[in-house]
CSV table of C-alpha atoms and ligand atoms in Angstrom, one decimal:
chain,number,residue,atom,x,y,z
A,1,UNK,CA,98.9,105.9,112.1
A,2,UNK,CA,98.5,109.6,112.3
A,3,UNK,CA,99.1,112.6,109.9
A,4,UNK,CA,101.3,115.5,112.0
A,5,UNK,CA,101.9,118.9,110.4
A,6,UNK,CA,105.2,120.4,110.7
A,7,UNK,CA,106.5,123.5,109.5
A,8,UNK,CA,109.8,123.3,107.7
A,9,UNK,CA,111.9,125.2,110.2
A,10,UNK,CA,110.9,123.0,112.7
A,11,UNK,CA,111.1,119.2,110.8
A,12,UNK,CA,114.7,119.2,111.1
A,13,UNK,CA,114.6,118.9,114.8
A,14,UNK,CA,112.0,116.7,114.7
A,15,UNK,CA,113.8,114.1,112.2
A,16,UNK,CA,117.1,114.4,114.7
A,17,UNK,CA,115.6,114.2,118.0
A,18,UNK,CA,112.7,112.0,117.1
A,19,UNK,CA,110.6,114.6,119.4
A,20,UNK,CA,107.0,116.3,118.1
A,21,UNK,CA,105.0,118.6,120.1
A,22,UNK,CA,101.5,119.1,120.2
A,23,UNK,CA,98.7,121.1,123.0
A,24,UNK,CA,95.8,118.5,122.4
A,25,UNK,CA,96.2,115.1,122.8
A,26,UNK,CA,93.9,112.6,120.9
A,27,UNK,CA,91.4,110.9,122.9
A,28,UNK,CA,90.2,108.9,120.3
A,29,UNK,CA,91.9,106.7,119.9
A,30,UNK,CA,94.6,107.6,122.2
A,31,UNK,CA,98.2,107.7,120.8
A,32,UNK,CA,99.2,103.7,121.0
A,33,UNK,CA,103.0,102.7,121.4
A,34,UNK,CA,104.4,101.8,118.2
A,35,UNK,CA,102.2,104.0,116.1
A,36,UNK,CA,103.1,105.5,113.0
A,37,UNK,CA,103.4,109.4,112.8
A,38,UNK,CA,103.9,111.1,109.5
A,39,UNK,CA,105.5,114.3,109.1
A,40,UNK,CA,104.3,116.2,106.8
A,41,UNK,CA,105.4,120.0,105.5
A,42,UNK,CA,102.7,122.2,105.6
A,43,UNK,CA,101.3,123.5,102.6
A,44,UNK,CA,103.0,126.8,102.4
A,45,UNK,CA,105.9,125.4,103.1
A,46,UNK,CA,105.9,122.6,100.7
A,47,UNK,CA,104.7,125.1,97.8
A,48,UNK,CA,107.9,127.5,98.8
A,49,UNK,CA,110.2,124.5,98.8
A,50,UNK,CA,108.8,122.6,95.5
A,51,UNK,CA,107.4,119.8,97.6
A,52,UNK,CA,103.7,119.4,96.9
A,53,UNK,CA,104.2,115.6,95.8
A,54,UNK,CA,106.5,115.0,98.5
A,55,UNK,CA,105.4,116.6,101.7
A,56,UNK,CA,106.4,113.2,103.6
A,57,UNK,CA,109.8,111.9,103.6
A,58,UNK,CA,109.8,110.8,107.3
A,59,UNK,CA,108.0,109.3,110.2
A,60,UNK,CA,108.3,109.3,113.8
A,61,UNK,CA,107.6,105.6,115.6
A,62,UNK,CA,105.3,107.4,118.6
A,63,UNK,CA,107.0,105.7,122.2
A,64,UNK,CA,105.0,107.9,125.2
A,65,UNK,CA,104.0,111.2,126.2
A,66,UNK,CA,105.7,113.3,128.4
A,67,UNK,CA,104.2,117.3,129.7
A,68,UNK,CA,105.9,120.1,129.3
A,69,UNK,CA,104.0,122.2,131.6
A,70,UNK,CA,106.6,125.5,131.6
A,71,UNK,CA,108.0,125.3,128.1
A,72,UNK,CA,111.4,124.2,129.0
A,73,UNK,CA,111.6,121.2,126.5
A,74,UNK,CA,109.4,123.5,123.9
A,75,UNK,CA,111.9,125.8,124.2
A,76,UNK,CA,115.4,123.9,123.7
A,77,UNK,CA,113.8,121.7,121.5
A,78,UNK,CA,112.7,124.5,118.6
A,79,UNK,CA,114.4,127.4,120.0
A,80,UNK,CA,112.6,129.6,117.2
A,81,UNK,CA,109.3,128.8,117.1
A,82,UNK,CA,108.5,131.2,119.2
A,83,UNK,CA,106.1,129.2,121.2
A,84,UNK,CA,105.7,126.4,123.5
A,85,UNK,CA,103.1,122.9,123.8
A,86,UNK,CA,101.7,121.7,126.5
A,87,UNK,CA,103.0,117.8,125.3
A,88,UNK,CA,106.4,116.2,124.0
A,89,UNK,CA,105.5,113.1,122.0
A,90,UNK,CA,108.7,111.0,122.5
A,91,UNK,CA,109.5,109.0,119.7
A,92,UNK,CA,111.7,105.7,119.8
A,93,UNK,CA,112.9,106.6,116.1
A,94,UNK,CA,112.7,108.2,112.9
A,95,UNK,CA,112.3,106.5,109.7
A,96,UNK,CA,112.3,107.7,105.5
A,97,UNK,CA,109.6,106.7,103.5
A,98,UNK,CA,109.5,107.1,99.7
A,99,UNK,CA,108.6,110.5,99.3
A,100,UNK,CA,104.9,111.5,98.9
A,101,UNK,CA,101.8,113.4,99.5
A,102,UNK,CA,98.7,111.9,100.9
A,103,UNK,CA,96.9,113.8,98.2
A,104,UNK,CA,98.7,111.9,95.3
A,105,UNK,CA,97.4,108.6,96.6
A,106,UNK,CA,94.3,108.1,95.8
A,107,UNK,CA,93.2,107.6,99.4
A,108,UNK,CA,89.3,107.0,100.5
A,109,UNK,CA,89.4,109.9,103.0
A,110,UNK,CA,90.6,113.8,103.1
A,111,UNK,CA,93.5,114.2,105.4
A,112,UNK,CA,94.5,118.0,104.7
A,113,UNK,CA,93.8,120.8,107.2
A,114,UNK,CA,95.6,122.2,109.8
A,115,UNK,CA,94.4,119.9,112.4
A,116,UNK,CA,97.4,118.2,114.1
A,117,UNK,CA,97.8,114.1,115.0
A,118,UNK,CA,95.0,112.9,112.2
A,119,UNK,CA,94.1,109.7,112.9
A,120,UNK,CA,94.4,107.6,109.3
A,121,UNK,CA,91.8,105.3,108.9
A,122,UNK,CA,93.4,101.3,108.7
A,123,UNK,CA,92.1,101.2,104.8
A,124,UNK,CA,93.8,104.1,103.9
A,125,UNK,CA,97.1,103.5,106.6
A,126,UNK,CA,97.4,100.2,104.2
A,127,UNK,CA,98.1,102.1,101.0
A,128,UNK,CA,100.1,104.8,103.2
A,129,UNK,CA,102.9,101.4,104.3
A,130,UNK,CA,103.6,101.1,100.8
A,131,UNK,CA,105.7,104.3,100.7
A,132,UNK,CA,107.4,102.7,103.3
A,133,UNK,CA,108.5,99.2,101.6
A,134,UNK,CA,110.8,100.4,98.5
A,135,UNK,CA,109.9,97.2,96.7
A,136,UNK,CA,106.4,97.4,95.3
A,137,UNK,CA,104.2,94.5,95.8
A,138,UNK,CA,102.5,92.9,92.5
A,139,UNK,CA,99.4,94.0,94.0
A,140,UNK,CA,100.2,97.2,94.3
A,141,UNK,CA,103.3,98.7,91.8
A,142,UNK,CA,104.3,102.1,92.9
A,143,UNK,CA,104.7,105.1,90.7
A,144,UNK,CA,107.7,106.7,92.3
A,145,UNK,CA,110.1,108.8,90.7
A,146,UNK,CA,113.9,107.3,89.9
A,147,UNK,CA,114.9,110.5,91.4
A,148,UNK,CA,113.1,110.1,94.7
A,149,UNK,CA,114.2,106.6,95.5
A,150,UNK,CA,117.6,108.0,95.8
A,151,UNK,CA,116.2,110.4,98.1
A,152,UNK,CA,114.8,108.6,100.0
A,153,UNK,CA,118.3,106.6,100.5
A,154,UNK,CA,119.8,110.1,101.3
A,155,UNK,CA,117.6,110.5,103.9
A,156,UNK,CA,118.2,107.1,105.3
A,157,UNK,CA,121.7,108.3,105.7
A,158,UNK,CA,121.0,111.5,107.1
A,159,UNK,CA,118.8,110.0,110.1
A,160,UNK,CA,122.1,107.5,110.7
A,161,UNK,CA,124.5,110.2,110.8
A,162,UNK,CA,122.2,112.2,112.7
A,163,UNK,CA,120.2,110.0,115.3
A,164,UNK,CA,122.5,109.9,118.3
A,165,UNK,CA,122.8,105.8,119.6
A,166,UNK,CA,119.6,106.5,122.0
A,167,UNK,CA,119.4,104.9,125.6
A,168,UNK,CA,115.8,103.8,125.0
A,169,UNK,CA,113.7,100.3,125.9
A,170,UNK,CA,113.4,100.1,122.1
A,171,UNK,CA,115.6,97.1,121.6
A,172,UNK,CA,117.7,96.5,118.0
A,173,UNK,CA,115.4,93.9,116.9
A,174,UNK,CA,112.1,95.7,117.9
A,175,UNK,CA,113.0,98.7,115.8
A,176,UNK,CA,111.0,99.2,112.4
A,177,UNK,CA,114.2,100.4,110.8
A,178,UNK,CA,116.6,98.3,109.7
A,179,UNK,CA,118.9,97.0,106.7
A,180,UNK,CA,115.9,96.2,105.1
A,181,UNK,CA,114.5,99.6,104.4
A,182,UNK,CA,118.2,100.5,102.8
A,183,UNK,CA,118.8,97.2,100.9
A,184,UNK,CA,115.0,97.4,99.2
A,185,UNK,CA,115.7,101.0,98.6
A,186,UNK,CA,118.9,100.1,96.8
A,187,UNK,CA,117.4,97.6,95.0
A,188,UNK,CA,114.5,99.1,93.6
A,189,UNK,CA,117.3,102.1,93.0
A,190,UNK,CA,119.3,100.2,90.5
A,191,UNK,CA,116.1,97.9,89.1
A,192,UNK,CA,118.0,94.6,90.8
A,193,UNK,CA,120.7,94.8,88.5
A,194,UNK,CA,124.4,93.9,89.6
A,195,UNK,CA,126.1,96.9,90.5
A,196,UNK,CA,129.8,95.2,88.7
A,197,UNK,CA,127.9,93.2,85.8
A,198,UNK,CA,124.5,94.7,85.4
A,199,UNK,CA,122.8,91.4,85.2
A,200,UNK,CA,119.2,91.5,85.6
A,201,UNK,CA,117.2,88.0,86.4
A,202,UNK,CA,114.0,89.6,85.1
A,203,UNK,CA,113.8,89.3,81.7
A,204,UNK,CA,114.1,85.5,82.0
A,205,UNK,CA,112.9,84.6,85.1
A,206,UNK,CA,110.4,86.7,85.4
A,207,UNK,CA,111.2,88.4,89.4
A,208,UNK,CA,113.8,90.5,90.1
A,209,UNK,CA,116.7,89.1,92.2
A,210,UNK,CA,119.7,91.0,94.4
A,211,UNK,CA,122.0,90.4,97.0
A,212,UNK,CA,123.6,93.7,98.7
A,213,UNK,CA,126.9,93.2,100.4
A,214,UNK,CA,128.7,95.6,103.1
A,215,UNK,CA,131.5,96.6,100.8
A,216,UNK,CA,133.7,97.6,103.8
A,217,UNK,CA,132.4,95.8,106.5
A,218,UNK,CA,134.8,96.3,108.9
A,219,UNK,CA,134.4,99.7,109.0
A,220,UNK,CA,133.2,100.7,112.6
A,221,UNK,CA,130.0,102.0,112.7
A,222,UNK,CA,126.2,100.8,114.0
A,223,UNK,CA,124.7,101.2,111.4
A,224,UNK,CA,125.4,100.8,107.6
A,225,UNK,CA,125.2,103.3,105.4
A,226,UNK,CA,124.0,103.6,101.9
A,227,UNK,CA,127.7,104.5,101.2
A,228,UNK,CA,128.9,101.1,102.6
A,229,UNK,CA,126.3,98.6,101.0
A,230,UNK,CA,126.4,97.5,97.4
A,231,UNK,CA,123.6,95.3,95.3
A,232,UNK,CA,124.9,92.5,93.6
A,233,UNK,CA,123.8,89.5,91.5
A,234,UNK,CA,124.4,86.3,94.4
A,235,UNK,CA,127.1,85.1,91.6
A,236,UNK,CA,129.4,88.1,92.4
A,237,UNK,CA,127.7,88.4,96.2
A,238,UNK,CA,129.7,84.9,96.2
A,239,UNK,CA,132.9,84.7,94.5
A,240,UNK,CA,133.8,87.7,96.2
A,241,UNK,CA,133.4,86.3,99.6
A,242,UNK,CA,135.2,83.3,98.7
A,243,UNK,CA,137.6,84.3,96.9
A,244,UNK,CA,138.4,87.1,99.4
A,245,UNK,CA,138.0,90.2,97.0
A,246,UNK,CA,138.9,93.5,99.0
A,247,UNK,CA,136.6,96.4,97.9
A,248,UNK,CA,138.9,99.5,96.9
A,249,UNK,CA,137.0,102.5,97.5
A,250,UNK,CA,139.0,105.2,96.1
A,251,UNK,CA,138.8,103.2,92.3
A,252,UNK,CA,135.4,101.8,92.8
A,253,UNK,CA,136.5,98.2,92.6
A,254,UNK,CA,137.1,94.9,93.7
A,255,UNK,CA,140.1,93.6,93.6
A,256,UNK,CA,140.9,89.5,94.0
A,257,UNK,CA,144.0,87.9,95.4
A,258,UNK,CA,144.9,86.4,91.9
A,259,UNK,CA,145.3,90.4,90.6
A,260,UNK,CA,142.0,90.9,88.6
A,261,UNK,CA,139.7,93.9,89.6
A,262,UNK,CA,136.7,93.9,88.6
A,263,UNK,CA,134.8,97.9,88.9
A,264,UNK,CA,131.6,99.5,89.8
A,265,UNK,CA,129.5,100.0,86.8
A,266,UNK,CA,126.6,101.1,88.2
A,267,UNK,CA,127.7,103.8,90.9
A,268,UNK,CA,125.1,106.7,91.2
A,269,UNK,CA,124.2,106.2,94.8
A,270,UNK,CA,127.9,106.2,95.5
A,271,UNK,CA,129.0,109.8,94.4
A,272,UNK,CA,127.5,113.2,96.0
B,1,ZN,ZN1,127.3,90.5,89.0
């Protein structure tokens, strides 16, 4: 796992394309396949946008190298950055994490500076994946803010919409994003709690318990969106697949064969 730095004019390129430039490449280690890059605003920038605690809301999943020896990628890439790198790092995707800083996390080692590609010691890269799992582990609980849970959905959306379908090796199930990411995300969102009932398995169980269900699911696309995915206790994951409920976007509800329509009660990550 490495710490970029990426200037805020630049990061939205970077979150699209899934593309990061750089005029030194690490020796060692060397970039590996697979790795983990973080992008993260530089400090100026994150101070003018409000984002100290949140500098990272995305990483790049590294793929290969490519040169760029007369600017040409440079150049179409970030048309306004008014300079070119010697190196394209080509990414197989872009993923959210729960927003954060590395400075908020109690790490064992400094990773500020300017320096680009910081390689993150495996210790510290351990507590770094849990801003990428939106379920805490009961060894580790995460403090993160209601607020930027449901950011961190937004953003899953934004890399769906905006990722084209990319021609790549990377096959579907070798990708590190998937449903999961979203369905944890929503989860933790809402506290497990049935978005029609509210009913919450932790007071007297003891863990918390979900489903989500594709409320539309033959709507065409790849990927599902937060917009299209729904957590529900498994009682009404169940009864509406067997009972053939049709979710009714416009009210916010189901509504069963027999004429009862049950609504969202819990719908924040629904509307803008
Ligand atoms: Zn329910």
């Amino acid at each position: 796992m490495r710490r970029l730095n990426v200037r805020f004019a630049q990061i939205e390129e970077c979150i699209r394309t899934s593309l990061f430039a750089v005029d030194v490449l690490p020796r060692n280690p060397p970039f590996e396949p697979g790795e983990l890059l973080l992008l993260r605003l530089v400090k100026d920038d994150a101070v003018k946008h409000g984002k100290l605690d949140s500098r990272i809301e995305f990483a790049l999943v590294f793929d290969h190298v490519v040169e760029d020896p007369d600017g040409s990628v440079s150049r179409k890439s970030w048309p306004n950055a008014g300079k070119v790198w010697r190196y394209i790092l080509v990414c197989s995707e872009t993923v959210p994490t729960l927003p954060f800083s590395l400075e908020r996390l109690g790490l064992n080692r400094d990773y500020a500076g300017q320096g680009n590609a910081i390689y993150i010691q495996p210790d510290d890269e351990a507590v770094v994946r849990t801003m990428l799992q939106p379920v805490p582990t009961a060894s580790r609980p995460l403090q993160v803010a209601h607020a930027d849970v449901l950011r961190a959905i937004r953003n899953f959306d934004r890399i769906m919409r905006d990722a084209p379908i990319r021609e790549t090796t990377v096959r579907e199930h070798q990708r590190v994003l998937g449903d999961p990411f979203l369905s944890d995300a929503l989860k933790r969102y809402y506290s497990h709690r049935c978005q029609i009932c509210q009913h919450d398995f932790t007071p007297r169980y003891g863990v918390p318990f979900a489903d989500t269900r594709v409320a539309e699911p033959k709507e065409a696309r790849p990927r599902v969106l937060s917009t299209n995915l729904l957590v529900l206790c498994p009682n009404h994951n169940s009864i509406i697949g067997a009972a053939g409920a049709l979710f009714h976007r416009a009210a916010l509800e189901y509504r069963y064969p027999n004429g009862l329509a049950e609504r969202l009660t819990l719908t924040e990550h629904l509307v803008a």
